Short mmCIF file of C-alpha atoms in Angstrom, two decimals:
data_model
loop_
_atom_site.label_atom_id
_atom_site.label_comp_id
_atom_site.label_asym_id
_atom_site.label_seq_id
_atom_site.Cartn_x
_atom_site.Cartn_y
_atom_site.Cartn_z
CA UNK A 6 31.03 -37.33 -69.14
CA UNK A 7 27.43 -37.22 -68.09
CA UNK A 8 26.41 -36.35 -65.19
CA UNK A 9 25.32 -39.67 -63.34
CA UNK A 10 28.89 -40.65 -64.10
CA UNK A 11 30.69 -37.23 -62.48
CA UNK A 12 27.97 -38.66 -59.22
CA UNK A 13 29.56 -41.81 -59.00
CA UNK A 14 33.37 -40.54 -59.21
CA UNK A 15 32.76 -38.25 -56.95
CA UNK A 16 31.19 -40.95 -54.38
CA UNK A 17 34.32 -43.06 -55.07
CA UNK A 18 36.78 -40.44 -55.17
CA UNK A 19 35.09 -39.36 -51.20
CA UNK A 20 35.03 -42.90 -49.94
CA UNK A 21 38.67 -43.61 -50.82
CA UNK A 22 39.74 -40.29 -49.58
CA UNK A 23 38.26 -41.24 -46.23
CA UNK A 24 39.64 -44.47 -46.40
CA UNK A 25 43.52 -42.96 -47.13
CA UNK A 26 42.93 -40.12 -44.65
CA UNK A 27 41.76 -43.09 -41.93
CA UNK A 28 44.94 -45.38 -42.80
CA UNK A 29 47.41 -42.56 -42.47
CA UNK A 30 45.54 -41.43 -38.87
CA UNK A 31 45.86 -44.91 -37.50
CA UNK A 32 49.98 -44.68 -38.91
CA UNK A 33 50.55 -41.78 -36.12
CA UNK A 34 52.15 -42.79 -33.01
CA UNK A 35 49.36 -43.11 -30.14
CA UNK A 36 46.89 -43.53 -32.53
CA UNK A 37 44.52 -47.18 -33.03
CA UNK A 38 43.77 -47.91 -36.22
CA UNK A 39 39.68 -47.35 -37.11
CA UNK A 40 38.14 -47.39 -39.82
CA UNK A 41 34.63 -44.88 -39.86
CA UNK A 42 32.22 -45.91 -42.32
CA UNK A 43 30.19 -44.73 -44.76
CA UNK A 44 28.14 -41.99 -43.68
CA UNK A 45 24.82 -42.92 -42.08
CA UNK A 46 26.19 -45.69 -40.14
CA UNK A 47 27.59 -46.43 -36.26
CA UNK A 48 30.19 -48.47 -34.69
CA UNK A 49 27.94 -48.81 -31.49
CA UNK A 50 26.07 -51.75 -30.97
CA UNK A 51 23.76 -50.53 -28.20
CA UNK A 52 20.81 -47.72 -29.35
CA UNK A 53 21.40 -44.01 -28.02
CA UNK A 54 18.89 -43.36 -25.12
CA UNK A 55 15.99 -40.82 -26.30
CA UNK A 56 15.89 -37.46 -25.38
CA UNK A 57 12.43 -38.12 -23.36
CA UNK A 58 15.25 -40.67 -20.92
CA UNK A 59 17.36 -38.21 -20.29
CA UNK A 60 16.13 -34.31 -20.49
CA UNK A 61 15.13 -33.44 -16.84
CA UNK A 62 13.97 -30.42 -16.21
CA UNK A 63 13.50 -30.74 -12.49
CA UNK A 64 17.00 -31.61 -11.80
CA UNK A 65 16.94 -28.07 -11.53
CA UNK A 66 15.52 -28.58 -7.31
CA UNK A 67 19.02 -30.11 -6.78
CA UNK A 68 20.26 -26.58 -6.39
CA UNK A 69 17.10 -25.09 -4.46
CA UNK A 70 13.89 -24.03 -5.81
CA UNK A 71 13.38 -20.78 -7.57
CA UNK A 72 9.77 -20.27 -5.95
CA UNK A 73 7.66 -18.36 -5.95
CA UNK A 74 7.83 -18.87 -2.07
CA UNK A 75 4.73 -17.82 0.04
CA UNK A 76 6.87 -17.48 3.54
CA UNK A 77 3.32 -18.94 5.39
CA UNK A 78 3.25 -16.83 8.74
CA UNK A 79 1.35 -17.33 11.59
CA UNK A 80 0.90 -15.16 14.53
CA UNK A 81 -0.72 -15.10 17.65
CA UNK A 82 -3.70 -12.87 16.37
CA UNK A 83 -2.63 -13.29 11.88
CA UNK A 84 -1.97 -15.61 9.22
CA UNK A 85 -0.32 -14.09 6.13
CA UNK A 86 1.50 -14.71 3.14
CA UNK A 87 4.30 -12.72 1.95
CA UNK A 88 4.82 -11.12 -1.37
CA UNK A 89 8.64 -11.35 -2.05
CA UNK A 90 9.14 -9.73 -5.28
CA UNK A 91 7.17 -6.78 -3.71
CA UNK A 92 8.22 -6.88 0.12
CA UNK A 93 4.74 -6.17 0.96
CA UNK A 94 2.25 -9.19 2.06
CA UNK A 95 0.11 -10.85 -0.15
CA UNK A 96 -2.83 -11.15 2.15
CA UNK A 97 -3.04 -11.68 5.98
CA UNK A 98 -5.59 -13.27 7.52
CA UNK A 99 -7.76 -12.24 11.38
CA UNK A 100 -10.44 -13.56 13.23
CA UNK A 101 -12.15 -11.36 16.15
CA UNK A 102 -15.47 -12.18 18.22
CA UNK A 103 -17.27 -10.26 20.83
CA UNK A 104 -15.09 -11.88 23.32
CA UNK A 105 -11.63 -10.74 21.87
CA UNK A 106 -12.27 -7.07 21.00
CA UNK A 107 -13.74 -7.01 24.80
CA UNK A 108 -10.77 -7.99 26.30
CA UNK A 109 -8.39 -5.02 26.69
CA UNK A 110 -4.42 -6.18 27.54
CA UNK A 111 -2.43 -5.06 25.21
CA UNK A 112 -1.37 -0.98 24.40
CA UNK A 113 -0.25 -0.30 20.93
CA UNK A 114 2.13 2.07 22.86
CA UNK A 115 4.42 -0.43 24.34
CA UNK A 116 4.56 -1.60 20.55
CA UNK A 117 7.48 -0.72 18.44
CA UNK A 118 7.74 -1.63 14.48
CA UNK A 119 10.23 -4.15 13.96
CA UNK A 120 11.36 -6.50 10.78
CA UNK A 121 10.40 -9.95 10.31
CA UNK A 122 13.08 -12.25 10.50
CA UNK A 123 11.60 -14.50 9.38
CA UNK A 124 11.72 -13.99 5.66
CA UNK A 125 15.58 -14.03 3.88
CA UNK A 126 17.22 -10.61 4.72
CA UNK A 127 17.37 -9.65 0.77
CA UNK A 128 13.66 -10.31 0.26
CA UNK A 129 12.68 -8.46 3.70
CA UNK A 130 11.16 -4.86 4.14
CA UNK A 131 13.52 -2.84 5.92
CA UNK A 132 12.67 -0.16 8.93
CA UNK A 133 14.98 2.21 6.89
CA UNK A 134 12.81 1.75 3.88
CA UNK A 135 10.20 3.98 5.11
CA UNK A 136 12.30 6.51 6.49
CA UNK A 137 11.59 9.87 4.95
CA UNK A 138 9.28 8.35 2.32
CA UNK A 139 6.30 10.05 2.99
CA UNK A 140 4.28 7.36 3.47
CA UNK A 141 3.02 5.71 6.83
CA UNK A 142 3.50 1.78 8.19
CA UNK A 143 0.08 1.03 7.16
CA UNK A 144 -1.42 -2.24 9.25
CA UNK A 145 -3.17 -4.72 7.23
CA UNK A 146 -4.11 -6.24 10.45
CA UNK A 147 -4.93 -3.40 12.79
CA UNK A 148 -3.20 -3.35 16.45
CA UNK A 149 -6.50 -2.75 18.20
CA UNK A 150 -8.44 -6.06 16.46
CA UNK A 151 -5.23 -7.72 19.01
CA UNK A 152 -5.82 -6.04 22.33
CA UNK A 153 -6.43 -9.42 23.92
CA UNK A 154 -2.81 -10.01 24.42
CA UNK A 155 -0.08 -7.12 24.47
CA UNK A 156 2.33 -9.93 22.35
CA UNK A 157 -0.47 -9.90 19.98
CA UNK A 158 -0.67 -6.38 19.31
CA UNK A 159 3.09 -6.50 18.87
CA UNK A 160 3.29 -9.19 16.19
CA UNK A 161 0.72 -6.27 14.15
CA UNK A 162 3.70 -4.69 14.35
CA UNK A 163 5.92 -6.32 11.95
CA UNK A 164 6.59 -5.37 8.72
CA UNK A 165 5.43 -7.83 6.73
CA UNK A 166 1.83 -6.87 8.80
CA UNK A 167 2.45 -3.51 6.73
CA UNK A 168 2.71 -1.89 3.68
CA UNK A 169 3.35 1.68 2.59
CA UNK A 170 -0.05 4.04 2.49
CA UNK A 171 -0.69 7.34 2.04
CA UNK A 172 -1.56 8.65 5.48
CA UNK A 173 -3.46 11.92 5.78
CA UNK A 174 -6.95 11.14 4.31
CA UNK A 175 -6.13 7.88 4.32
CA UNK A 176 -4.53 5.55 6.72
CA UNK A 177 -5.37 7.86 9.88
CA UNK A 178 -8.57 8.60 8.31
CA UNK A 179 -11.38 6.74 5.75
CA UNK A 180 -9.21 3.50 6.29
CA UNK A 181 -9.18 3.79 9.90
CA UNK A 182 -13.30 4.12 10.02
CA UNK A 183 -13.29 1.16 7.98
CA UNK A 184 -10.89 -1.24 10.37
CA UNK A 185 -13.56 0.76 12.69
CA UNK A 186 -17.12 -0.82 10.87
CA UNK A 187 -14.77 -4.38 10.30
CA UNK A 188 -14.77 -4.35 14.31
CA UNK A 189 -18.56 -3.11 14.58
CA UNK A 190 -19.77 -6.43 12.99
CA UNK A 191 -18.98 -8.12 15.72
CA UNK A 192 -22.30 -6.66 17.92
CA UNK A 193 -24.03 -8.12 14.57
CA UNK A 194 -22.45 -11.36 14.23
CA UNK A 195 -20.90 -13.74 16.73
CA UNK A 196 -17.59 -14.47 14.65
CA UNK A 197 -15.79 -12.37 11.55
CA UNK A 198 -12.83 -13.27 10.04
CA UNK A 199 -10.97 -10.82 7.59
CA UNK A 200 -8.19 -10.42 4.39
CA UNK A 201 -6.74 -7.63 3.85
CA UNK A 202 -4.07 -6.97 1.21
CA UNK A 203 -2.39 -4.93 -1.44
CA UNK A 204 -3.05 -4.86 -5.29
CA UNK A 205 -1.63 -3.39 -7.46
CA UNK A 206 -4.18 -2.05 -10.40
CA UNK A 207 -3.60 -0.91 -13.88
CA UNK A 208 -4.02 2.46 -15.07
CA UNK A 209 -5.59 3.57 -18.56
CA UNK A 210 -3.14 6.09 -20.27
CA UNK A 211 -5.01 9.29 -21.36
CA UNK A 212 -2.61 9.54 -24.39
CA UNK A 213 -2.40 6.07 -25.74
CA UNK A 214 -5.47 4.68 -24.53
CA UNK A 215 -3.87 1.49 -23.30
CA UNK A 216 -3.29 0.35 -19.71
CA UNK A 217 -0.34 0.41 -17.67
CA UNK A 218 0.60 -1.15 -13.94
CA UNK A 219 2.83 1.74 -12.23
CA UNK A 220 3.62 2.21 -8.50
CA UNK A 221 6.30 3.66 -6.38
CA UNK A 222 8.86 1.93 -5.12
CA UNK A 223 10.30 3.43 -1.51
CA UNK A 224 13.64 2.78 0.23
CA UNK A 225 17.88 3.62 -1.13
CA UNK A 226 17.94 1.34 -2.95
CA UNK A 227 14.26 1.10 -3.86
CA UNK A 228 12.94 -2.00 -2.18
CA UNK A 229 9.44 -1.63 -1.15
CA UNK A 230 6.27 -1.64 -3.79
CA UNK A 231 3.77 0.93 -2.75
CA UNK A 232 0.50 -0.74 -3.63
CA UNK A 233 -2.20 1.24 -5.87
CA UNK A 234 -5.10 -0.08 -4.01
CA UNK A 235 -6.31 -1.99 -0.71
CA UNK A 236 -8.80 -5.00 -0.38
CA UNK A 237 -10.79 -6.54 2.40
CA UNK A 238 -12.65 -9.17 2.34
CA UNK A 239 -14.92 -10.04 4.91
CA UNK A 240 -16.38 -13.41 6.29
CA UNK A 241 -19.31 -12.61 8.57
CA UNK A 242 -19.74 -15.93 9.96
CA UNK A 243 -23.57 -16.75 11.94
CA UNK A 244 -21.90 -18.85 14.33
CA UNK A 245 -23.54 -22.38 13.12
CA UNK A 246 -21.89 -24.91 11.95
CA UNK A 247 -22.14 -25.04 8.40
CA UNK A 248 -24.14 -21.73 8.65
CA UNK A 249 -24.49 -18.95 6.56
CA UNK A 250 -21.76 -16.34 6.07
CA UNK A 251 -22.38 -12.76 4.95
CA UNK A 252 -19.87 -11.97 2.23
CA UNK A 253 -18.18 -8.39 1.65
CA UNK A 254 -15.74 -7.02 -0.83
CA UNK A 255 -14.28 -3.82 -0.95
CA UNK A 256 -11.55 -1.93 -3.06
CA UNK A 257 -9.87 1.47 -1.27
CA UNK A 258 -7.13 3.32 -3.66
CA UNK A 259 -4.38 4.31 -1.67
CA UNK A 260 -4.77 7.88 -2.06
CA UNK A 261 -6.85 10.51 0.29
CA UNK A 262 -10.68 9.68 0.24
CA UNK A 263 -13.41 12.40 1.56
CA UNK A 264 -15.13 10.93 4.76
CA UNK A 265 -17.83 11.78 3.02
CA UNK A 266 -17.27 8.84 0.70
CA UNK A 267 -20.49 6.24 1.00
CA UNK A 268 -17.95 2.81 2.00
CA UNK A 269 -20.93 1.36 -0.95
CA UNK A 270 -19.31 2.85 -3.22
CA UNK A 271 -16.15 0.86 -2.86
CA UNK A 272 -18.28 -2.81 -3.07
CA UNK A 273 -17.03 -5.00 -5.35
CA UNK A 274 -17.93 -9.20 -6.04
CA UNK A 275 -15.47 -10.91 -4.80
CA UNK A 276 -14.55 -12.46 -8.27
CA UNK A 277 -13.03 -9.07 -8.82
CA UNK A 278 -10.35 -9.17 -6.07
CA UNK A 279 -9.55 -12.95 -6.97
CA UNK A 280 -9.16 -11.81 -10.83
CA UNK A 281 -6.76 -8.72 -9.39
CA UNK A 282 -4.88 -10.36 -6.64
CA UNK A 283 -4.55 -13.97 -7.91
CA UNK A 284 -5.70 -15.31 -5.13
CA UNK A 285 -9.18 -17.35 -4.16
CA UNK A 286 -10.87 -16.53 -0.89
CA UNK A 287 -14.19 -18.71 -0.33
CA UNK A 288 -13.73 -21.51 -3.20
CA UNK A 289 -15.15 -24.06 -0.52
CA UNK A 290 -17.93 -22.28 0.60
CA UNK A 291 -21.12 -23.36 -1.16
CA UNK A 292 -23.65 -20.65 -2.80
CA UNK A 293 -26.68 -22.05 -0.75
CA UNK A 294 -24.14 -21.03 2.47
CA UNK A 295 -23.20 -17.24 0.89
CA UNK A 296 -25.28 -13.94 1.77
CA UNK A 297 -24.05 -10.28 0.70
CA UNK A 298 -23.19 -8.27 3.87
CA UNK A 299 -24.01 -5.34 2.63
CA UNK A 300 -27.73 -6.38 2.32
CA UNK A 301 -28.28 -7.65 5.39
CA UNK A 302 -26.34 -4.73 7.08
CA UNK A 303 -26.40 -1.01 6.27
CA UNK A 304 -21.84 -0.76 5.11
CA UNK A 305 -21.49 2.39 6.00
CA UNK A 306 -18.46 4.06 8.56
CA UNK A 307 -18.72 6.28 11.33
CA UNK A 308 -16.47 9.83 10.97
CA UNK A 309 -14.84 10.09 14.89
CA UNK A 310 -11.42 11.94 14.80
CA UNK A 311 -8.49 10.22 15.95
CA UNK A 312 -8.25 10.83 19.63
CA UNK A 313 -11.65 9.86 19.87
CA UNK A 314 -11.33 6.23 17.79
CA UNK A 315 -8.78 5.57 20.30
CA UNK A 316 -10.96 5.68 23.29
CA UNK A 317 -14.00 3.73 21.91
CA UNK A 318 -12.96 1.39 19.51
CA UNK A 319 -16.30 -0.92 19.06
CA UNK A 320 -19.24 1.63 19.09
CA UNK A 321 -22.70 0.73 18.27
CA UNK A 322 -23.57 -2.75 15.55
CA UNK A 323 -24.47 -1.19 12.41
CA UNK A 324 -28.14 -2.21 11.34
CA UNK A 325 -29.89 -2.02 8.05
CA UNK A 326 -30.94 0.93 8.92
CA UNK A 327 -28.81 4.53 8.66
CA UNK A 328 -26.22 4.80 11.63
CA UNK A 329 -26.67 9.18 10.99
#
């Protein structure tokens, strides 16, 4: 038998086997009798919809939506956004003038730290977090750019205003004088308006050669990122409308820096911070409109201990000349 011919048995031997198997099927009790056809063809009449009719992807928002969510907060004297995956803030936002760093109504001493109920308990930093942690409530919006108002310099005082940094050397120290020169700008300019935020830099491994993204994470259980570096970026504003406006960029580490340390050598374009952070700070301000700060004022910060700061929080304008 050749082999065309064992072909064509076996295609009549399947079709009558379906046929038999489909009579004795419709002979059981319950059953209607149907007859499938050959392979390849329907009983429906009506075409099958197309997968582009009915996949929907976004019928996924009928049970919420995953995010990310920015949790957009303003306060009396800051705007921020909050980080959620990182309890820490992505950026928050100030304005000061002459006129609100000469008013004096608000003590940071009546303040207390407290969390923001505002964002979902199980995204929120916790006071407990930074208990025994070793590192301090760092402001990203300092209490004493808010002394207008004593509510104002107690909204500073939430937690998602914070975020963990180291504090000898650090937050009581080099990043303290620099809140200090933000504030000094204002005897140099009649409006400044400032970011500040976390980032959270890679790291090139000595042994591999390849770079990493590490950071501490504080609180039982771990719940707070402690960022690798600070930014600020600065708006110095000439007070016309559509005037020019002094740009500055600076990356701190969050680690001890000498006082010694020319605030220079922490400049960076602001590309740099969008690239790191993700964010974009002055898309709608025109090139024609943008000046560097640093050269049309000397950057540098003024050394004063603690105490002192305290007392005399606005000192002198810095010029383009040396402050020393």
């Amino acid at each position: 038998m050749s082999k065309t011919t064992l072909a064509i048995v076996a295609g009549v031997s399947a079709a009558a086997g379906a046929a038999a198997t489909t009579i004795f099927l419709s002979s059981r009790p319950g059953r209607k009798a149907s007859f499938a056809g050959p392979p390849g063809t329907t009983t429906s009449t009506s075409p099958s919809p197309s997968p582009k009719e009915v996949i929907n992807p976004s019928g996924l928002f009928q049970y919420g939506f995953p995010g990310p969510i920015a949790d957009l907060h303003p306060t009396l004297s800051t705007t921020s956004a909050f980080d959620r995956r990182t309890r820490n803030p992505s950026w928050v936002a100030e304005h000061i003038t002459p006129a609100s760093l000469s008013v004096n109504n608000g003590d940071r001493r009546h303040s207390v730290f407290y969390e923001d109920e505002t964002i979902p308990t199980k995204f929120r930093a916790k006071l407990l977090d930074y208990f025994h942690s070793g590192y301090d409530r760092g402001h990203q919006v300092p209490a004493a750019d808010a002394r207008w108002s004593q509510e104002a310099v107690d909204q500073t005082f939430l937690l998602s205003n914070m975020c963990p940094q180291v504090g000898e050397g650090f937050n009581r120290d080099y990043w303290a004088h620099f809140e200090d020169f933000c504030r000094r700008l204002t005897n140099h300019y009649p409006s400044v308006r400032i970011v500040t935020g976390p980032l959270y830099l890679p790291r090139k491994n000595s042994e591999d050669g390849k770079w990493h993204v590490s950071y501490e994470v504080i609180g039982n259980p771990p719940n707070v990122a402690v960022p690798t570096h600070f930014y600020k970026v600065i708006f110095a504003e000439d007070g016309t409308t559509g005037g020019n406006v002094a740009l500055g960029a600076f990356v701190l580490p969050n680690a001890r820096i000498a006082n010694d340390k020319p605030l220079r050598d922490f400049e960076v374009p602001i590309e740099a911070i969008e690239r790191a952070s993700g964010l974009a700070f002055a898309e709608k301000l025109p090139a024609q409109r943008r000046k560097r700060l640093c050269e049309e004022i000397n950057c540098s910060i003024w050394v004063r201990e603690y105490e002192e700061r305290q007392k005399n929080l606005r000192g002198v304008a810095p010029q383009r000349k040396s402050l020393a």
